[in-house]
XYZ file of C-alpha atoms in Angstrom:
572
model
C 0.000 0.000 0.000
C 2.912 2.554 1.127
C 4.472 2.015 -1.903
C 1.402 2.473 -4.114
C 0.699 5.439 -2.760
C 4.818 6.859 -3.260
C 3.815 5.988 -6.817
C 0.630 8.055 -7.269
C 2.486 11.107 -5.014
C 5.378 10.914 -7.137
C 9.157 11.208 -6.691
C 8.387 12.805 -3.492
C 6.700 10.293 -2.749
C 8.961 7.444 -3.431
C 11.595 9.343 -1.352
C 9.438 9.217 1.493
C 8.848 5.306 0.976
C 12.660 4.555 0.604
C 13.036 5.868 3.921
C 10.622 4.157 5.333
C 12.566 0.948 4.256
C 15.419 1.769 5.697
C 14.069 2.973 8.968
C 12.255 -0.852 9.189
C 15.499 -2.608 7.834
C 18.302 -0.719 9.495
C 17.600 1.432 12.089
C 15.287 -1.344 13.877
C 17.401 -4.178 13.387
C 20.351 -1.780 14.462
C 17.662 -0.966 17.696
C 17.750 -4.435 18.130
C 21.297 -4.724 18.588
C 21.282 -3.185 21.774
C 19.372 -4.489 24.633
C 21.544 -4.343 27.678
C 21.630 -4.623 30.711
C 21.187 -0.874 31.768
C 23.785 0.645 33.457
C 22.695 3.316 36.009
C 24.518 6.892 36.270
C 28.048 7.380 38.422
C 28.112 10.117 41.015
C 30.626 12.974 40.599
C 32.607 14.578 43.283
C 33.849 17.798 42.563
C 34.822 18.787 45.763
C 38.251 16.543 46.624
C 38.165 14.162 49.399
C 40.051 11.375 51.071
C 39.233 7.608 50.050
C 39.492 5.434 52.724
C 41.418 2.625 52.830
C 41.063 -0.990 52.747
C 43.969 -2.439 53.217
C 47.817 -2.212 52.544
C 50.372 0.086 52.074
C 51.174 2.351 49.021
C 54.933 2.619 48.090
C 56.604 5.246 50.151
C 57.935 6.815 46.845
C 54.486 6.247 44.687
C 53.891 10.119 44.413
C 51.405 11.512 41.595
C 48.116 12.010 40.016
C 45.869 9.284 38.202
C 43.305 10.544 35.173
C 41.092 8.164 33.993
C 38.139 8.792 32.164
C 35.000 7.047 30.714
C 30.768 6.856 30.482
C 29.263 7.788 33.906
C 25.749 9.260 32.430
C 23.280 6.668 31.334
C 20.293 7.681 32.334
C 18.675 11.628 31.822
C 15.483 12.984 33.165
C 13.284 15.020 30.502
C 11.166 17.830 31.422
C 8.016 15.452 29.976
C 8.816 12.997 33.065
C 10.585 10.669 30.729
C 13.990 8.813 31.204
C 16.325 9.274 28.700
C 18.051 6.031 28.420
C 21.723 5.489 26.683
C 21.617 1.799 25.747
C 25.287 1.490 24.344
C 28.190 1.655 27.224
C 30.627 3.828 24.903
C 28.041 6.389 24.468
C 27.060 7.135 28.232
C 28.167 11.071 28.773
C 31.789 11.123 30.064
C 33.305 11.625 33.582
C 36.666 12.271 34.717
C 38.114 11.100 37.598
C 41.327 12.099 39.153
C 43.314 10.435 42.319
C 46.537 11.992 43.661
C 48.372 9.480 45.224
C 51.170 10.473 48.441
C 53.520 7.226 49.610
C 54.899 9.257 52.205
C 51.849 10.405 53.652
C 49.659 7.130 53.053
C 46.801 9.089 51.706
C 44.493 9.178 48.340
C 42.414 12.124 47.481
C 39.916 11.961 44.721
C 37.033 14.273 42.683
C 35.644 13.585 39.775
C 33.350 15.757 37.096
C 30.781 15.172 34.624
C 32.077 16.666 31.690
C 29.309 17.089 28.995
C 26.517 18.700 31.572
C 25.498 21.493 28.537
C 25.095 18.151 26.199
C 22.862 16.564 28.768
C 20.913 19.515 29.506
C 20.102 19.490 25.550
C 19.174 16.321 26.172
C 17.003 16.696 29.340
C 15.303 19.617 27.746
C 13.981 17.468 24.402
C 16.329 19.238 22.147
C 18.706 16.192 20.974
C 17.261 15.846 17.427
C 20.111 16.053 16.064
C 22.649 14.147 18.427
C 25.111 11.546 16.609
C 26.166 9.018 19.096
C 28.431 6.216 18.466
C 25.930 2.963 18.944
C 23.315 4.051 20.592
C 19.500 4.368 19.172
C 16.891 5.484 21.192
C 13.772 3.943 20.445
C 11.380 6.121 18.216
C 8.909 6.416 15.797
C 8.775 6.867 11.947
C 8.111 10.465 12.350
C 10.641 11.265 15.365
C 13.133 9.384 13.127
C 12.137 11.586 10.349
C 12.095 14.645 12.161
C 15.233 13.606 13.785
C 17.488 12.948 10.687
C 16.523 16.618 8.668
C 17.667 18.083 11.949
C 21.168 16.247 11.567
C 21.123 16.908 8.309
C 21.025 20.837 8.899
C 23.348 20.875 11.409
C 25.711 18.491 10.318
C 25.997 19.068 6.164
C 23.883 22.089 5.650
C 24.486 24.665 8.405
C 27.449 23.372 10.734
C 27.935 24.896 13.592
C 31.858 25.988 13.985
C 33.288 23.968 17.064
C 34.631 27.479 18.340
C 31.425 28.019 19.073
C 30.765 25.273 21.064
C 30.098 25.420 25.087
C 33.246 23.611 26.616
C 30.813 20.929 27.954
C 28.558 20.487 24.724
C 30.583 17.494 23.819
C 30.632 14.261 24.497
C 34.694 13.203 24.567
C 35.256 10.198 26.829
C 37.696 7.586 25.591
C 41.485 8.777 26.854
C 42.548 11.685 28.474
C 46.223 12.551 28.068
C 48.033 15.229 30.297
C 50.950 17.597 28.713
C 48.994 17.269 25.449
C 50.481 19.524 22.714
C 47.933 22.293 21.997
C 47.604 24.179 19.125
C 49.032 28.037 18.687
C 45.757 29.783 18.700
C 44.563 27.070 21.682
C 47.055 27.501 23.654
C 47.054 31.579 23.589
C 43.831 32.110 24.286
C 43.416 34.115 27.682
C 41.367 32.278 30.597
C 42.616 28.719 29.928
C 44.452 27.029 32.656
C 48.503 26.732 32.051
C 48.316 23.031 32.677
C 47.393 21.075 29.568
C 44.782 18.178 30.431
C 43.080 17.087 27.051
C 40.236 14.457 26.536
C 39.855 12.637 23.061
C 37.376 10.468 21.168
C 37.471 8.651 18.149
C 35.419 11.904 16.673
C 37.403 15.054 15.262
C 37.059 16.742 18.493
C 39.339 17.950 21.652
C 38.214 18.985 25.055
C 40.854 20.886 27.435
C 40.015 20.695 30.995
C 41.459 21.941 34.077
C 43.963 19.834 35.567
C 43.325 19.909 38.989
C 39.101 20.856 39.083
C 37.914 18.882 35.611
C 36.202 22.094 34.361
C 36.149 21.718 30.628
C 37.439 24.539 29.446
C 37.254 24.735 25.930
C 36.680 22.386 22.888
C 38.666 22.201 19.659
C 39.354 20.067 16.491
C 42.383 19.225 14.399
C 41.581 21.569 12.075
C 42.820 24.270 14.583
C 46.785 22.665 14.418
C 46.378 22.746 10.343
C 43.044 23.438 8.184
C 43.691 20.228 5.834
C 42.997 18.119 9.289
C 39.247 18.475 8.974
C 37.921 15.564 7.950
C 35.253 13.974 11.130
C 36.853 11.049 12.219
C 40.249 10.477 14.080
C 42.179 7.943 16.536
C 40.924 8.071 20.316
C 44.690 6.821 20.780
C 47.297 9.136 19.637
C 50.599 7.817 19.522
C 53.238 9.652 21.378
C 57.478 9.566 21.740
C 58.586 10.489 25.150
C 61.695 11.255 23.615
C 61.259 13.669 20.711
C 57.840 14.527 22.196
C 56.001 14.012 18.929
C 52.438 13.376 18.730
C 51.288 11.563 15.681
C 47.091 11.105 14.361
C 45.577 11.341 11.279
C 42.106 13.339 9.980
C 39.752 10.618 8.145
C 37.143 11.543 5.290
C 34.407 9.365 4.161
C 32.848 11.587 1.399
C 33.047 11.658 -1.161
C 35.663 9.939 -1.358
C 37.293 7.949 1.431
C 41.225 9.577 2.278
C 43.001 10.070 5.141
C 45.359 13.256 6.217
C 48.032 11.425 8.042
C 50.365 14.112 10.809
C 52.808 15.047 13.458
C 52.936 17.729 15.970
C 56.450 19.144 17.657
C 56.541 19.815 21.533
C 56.599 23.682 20.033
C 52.886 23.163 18.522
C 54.417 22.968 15.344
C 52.057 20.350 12.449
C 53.560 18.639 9.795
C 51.561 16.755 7.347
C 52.937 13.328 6.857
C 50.910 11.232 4.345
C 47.333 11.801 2.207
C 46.351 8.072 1.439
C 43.655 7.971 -1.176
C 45.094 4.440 -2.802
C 47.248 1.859 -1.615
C 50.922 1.960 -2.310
C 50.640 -1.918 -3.447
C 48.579 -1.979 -6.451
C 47.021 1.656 -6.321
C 43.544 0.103 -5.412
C 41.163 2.546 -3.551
C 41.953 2.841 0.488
C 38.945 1.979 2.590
C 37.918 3.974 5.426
C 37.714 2.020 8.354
C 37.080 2.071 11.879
C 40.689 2.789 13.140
C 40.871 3.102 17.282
C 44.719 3.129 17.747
C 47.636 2.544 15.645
C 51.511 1.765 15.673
C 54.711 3.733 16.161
C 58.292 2.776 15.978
C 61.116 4.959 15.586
C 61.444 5.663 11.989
C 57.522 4.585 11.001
C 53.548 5.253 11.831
C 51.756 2.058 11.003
C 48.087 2.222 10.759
C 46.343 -0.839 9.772
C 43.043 -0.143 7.301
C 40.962 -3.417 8.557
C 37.920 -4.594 6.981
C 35.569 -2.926 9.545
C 35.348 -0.442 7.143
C 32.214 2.542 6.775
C 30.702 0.921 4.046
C 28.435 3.607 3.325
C 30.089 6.932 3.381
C 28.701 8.021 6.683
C 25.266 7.965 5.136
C 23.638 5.438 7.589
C 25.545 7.658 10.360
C 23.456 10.804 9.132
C 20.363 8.675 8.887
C 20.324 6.474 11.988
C 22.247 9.029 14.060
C 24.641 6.262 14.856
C 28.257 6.095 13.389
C 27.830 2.358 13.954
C 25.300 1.924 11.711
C 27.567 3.005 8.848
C 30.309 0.259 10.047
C 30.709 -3.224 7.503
C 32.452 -6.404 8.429
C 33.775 -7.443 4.287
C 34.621 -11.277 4.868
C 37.442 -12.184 3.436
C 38.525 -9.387 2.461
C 42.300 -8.665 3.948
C 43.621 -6.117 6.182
C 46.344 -3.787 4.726
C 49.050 -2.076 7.308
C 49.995 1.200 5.711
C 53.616 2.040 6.975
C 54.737 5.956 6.437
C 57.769 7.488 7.297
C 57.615 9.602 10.206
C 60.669 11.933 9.476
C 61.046 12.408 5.974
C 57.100 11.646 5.098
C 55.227 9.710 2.468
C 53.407 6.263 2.151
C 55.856 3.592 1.783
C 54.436 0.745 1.960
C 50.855 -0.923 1.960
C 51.404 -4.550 2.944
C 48.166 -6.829 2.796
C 48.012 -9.436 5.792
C 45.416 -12.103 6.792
C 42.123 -10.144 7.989
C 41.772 -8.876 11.907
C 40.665 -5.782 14.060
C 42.272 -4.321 17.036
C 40.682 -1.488 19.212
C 43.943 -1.175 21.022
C 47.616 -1.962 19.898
C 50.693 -2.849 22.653
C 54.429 -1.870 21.313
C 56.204 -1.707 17.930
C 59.353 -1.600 17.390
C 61.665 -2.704 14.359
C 64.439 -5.210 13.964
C 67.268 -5.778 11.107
C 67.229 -9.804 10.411
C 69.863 -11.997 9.999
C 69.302 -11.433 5.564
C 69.707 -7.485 6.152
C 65.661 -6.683 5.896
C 64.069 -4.412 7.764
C 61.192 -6.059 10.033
C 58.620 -4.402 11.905
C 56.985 -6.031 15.068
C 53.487 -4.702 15.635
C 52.017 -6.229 18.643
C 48.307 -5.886 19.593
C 45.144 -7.859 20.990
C 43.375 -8.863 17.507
C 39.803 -10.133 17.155
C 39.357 -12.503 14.309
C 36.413 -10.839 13.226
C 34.276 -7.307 13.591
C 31.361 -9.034 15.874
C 32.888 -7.343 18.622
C 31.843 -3.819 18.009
C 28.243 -5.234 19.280
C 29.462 -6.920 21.895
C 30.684 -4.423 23.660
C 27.456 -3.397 23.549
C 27.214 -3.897 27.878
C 30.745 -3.306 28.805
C 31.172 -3.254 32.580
C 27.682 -4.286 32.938
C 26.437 -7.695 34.081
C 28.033 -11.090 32.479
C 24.899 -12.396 31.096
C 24.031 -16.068 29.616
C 23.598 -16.814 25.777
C 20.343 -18.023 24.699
C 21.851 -20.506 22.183
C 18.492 -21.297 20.555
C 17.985 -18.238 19.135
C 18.595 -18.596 14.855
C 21.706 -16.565 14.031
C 22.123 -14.851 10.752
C 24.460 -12.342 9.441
C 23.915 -8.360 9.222
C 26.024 -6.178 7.917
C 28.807 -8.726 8.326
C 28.347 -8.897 12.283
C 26.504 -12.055 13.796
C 22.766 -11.170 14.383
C 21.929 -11.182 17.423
C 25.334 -11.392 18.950
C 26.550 -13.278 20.845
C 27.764 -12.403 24.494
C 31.541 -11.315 24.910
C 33.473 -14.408 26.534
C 36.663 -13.743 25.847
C 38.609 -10.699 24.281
C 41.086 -10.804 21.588
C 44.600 -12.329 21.326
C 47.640 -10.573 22.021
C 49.716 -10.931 18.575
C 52.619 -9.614 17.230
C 52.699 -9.387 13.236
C 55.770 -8.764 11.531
C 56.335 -6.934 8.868
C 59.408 -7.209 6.172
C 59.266 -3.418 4.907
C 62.105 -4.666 2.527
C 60.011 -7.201 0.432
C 56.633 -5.215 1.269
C 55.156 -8.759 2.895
C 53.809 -9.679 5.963
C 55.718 -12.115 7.560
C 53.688 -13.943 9.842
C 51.259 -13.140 12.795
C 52.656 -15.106 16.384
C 50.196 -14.877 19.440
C 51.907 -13.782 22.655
C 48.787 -14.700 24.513
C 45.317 -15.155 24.731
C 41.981 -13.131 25.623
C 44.066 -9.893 26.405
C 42.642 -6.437 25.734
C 43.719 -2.697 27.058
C 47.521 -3.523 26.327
C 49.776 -1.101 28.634
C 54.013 -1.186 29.047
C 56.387 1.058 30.114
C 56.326 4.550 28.346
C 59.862 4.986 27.836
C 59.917 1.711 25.528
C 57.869 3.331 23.518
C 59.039 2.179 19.919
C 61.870 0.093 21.560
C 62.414 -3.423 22.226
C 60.490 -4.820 25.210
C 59.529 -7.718 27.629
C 56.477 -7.082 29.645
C 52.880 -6.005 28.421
C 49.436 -5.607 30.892
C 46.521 -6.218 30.350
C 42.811 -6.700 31.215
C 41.718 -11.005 30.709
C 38.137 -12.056 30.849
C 37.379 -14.940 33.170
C 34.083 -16.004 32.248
C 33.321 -18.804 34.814
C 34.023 -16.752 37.280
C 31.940 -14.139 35.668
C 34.948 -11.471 36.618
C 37.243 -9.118 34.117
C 41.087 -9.811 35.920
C 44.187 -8.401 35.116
C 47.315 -10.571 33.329
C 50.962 -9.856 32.839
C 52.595 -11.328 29.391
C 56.414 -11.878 29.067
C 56.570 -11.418 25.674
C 59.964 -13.234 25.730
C 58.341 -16.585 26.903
C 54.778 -16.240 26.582
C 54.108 -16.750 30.323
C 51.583 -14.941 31.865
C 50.820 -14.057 35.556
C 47.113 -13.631 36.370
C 45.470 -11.810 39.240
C 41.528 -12.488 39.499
C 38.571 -12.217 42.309
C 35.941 -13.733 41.319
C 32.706 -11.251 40.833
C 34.928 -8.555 40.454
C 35.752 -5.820 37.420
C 39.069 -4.741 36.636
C 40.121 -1.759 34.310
C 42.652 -1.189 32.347
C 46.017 -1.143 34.874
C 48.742 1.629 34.396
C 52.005 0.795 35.012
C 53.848 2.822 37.248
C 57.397 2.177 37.391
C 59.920 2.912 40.685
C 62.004 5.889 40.088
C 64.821 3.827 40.736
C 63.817 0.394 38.946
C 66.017 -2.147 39.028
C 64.257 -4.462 36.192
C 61.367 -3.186 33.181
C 58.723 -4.306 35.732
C 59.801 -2.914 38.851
C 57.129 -0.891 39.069
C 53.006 -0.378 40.321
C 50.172 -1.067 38.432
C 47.126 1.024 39.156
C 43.436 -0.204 38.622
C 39.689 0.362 39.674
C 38.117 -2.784 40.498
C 34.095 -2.555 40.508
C 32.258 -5.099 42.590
C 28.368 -5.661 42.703
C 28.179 -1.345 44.051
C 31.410 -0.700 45.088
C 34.259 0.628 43.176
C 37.781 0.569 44.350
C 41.350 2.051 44.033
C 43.564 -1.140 43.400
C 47.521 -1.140 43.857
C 49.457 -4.702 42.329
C 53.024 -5.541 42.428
C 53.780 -5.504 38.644
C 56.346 -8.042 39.249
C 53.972 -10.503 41.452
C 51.006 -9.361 40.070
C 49.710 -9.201 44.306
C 47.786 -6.875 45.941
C 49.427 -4.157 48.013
C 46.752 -1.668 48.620
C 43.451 -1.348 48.349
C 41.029 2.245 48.690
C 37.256 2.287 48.342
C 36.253 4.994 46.048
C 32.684 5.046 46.648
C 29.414 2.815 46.952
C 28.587 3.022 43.129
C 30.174 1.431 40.003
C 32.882 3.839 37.729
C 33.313 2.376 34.362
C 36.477 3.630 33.147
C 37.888 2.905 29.731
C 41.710 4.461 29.991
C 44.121 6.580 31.953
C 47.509 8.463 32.241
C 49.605 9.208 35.465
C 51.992 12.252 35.920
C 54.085 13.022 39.190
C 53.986 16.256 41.030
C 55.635 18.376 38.992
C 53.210 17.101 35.975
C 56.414 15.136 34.156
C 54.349 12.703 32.093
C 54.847 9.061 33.296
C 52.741 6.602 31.838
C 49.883 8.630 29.243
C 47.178 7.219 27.220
């Protein structure tokens, strides 16, 4: 009948029913996707306190301050009465917490801040129409769908609103936070901005500078303000970083209208240098895809980013429709992965090498080696997921472990398994090597398996190392535990409590180590409503402090440390 009656009204008409289509085939079976357990808002603490403690000692000499940052708002009341649920975990509005740790004095203080509160008072008042998240979809009608994709349209492609112009909490930027972040010239001179530089970052082209010691977001900003050829929408969440030229390295990522991706570097002076524009592939020319790139690899003469086939198989369109940047995202079976390799001094693509097909969200170490022949190999280590399925799956992180209904009829959707299945394990820790003299990939080794939120010491950035840490799922204990891999040997050392819900550790190493892990590693460990400050041995991998935080649950996704005088240690 509908599309009878687009017929009779005409192109119009047929518009109209094409959209209707795709709000029944995608946006609902996208919907679909997410039905999580909800998880309820965190509490912020602006005004600094002192966490009690538990149990243990800290190091006498562990002196410094802890960022971490991730979702704490899940949940916003309208002025109609009605809750405002975020059903995907990477979506919930961010929060920042920060812990400064004193050895000598045996004390933690903490406060924390919500970071987006001008975004969720948009939201509150009924004025979100035209809100992109990352996976969430709230559940509307036809109309409101309608209504809600020619207000994106307008404010996205027709009438964008400069980022200048933004309120320094209308964002939502909640993945890493990195202190002693390089800020642009015009940034960084602008009066009323705190000396310190504390900068959050998302996988979206978009900064947010906060105060370093309060959390007040202070201003937001883009890539486009270091050099106007960064302005395409998408970036890396994880920057890579040398601790000892001081470099930062990204890239700017356009899907329309046709798919390319600015490639840079930034000096410690604010200085930009554009590095590569990849439109083809060095290999055989053929078009570059633009995928879903998290993180990427550095060593010392070389950024690495690998193009996987979790690619935006639509040019964003689905993003502008659905307002959801997943619903744009592809899984292409057997299609390969390519690692583009570009020089970081002198610039240029040099290689794109083609390697069997996987996706990382976050990569360990690189470093290269000359073999025994005189090639150049590259070691790129990361935790790799055989296939894209785990963008949905991570649908409910930090929420409950829940139980597979293994009757239900899977199919495929988009290249994802419909429904998904729960997350039981995360991906492998693998190091692929690369022969940058005979453009090949030489073969991919797993270090070990079911690691994810890879951390090392910083000053082996780039460098050979032994010792990676990392966050292991142990699903009959229906607990998230922490592991430490000797590369060397492929041991691992494994600290778990059953029912509890580690984050990703930081390793903190003693100012006078005697070994690469003599050193702290720093987590928060949520159990049932409780979320704690957890110190380990990161030689033992045991417990030697514990501080209770508060009686709620902090999901945190990453976090840097600095000491007192704000000397980066460990960033993200």
């Amino acid at each position: 009948m509908l599309l009878v009656a687009s017929i009779v009204l005409g192109p119009l008409g047929y518009v109209f029913y094409l959209l209707y289509l795709n709000y029944n085939h995608v946006y609902k079976k996208i919907q679909s996707m997410h039905k999580p357990v909800m998880i309820g808002n965190t509490p912020e603490c602006q005004d600094r306190i002192t966490l009690e403690k538990v149990s243990g000692q800290l190091p006498s000499w562990l002196n410094g301050v802890m960022y971490r940052v991730g979702p704490g708002v899940f949940n916003i009341k309208q002025k109609n009465g009605i809750t405002y649920t975020i059903r995907h975990a990477f979506d919930g509005l961010p929060m920042v917490h920060r812990f400064q740790l004193n050895g000598s004095t045996q004390t933690i203080t903490y406060n924390s801040r919500h970071t987006a509160k001008s975004l969720e008072k948009e939201i509150s008042s009924g004025a979100d129409k035209g809100l992109v998240f990352f996976g969430h979809v709230p559940e509307v009608s036809f109309l409101t769908w309608l209504i809600n994709w020619i207000v994106r349209l307008n404010n996205l492609i027709l009438r964008p609103k400069p980022i200048h112009l933004t309120k320094p909490d209308g964002k939502s930027v909640g993945v890493t936070v990195t202190p002693n972040y390089t800020l642009p010239a015009g940034v960084s001179m602008n009066n009323g901005l705190s000396k310190k530089s504390l900068v959050a970052k998302t996988d979206a082209n978009v900064l947010q500078k906060l105060h370093a010691e309060t959390l007040v977001p202070e201003l937001v900003f883009s890539y486009k303000d270091y050099d106007p050829h960064l302005n395409g929408p998408f970036s890396a969440a994880h920057h890579q970083f040398d601790p000892e030229t001081n470099e930062l390295f990204n890239f700017s990522l356009h899907l329309f209208p046709k798919p390319k991706m600015t490639v840079f570097k930034t000096s410690k002076e604010g200085q930009t240098t554009l590095l590569a524009e990849i439109t083809h592939r060095k290999s055989d020319h053929s078009e570059f895809r633009a995928s879903y790139i998290h993180s990427f690899y550095l060593t010392k003469n070389y950024v690495i980013i690998p193009e996987s086939p979790l690619v935006y198989g639509d040019q964003g369109l689905n993003a502008l429709l659905q307002g959801a940047v997943l619903s744009s995202m592809r899984w292409i079976d057997q299609a390969p992965l390519y690692f583009h390799v570009i020089h970081r001094n002198e610039g240029g693509l040099v290689a794109s090498i083609p390697a069997p097909a996987f996706y990382t969200f976050h990569v360990a170490n690189a470093f290269e080696e000359v073999s025994l022949d005189g090639d150049l190999l590259l070691h790129l280590d990361s935790s790799a997921f055989s296939d894209g399925d785990i963008i949905y799956q991570v649908r409910n992180f930090g929420g409950t472990f829940l139980q597979d209904d293994l009757s239900l009829k899977r199919t495929k959707f988009n290249g994802f398994t419909f429904p998904p299945f729960q997350q039981t394990s995360f991906g492998h820790l693998t190091r692929h090597t690369l022969n940058l003299n005979q453009h090949t990939a030489v073969f991919a080794h797993i270090l070990a398996e079911n690691i994810e939120f890879p951390r090392f010491h910083q000053e082996l950035i780039g460098k050979p190392y032994r010792f990676v840490y990392g966050c292991r799922i142990i699903h009959d204990k229906r607990s998230t535990g922490l592991a430490k891999v000797d590369v060397s040997n492929q041991s691992v050392i494994q600290h778990q409590e059953s029912g509890y819900e580690y984050s990703e550790p930081i390793f903190i190493p003693h100012p006078q180590a005697k070994s690469e892990d003599d050193g702290v590693l720093l987590s928060l460990a949520n159990h049932t409503e409780c979320c704690y400050l957890v110190i380990l041995n990161a030689i033992d991998m045991k417990e030697l402090a514990r501080f209770k935080i508060g009686q709620f649950t902090a999901i945190t996704f990453h976090g840097s440390f600095v000491d007192y005088a704000f000397k980066s240690i460990n960033l993200n």
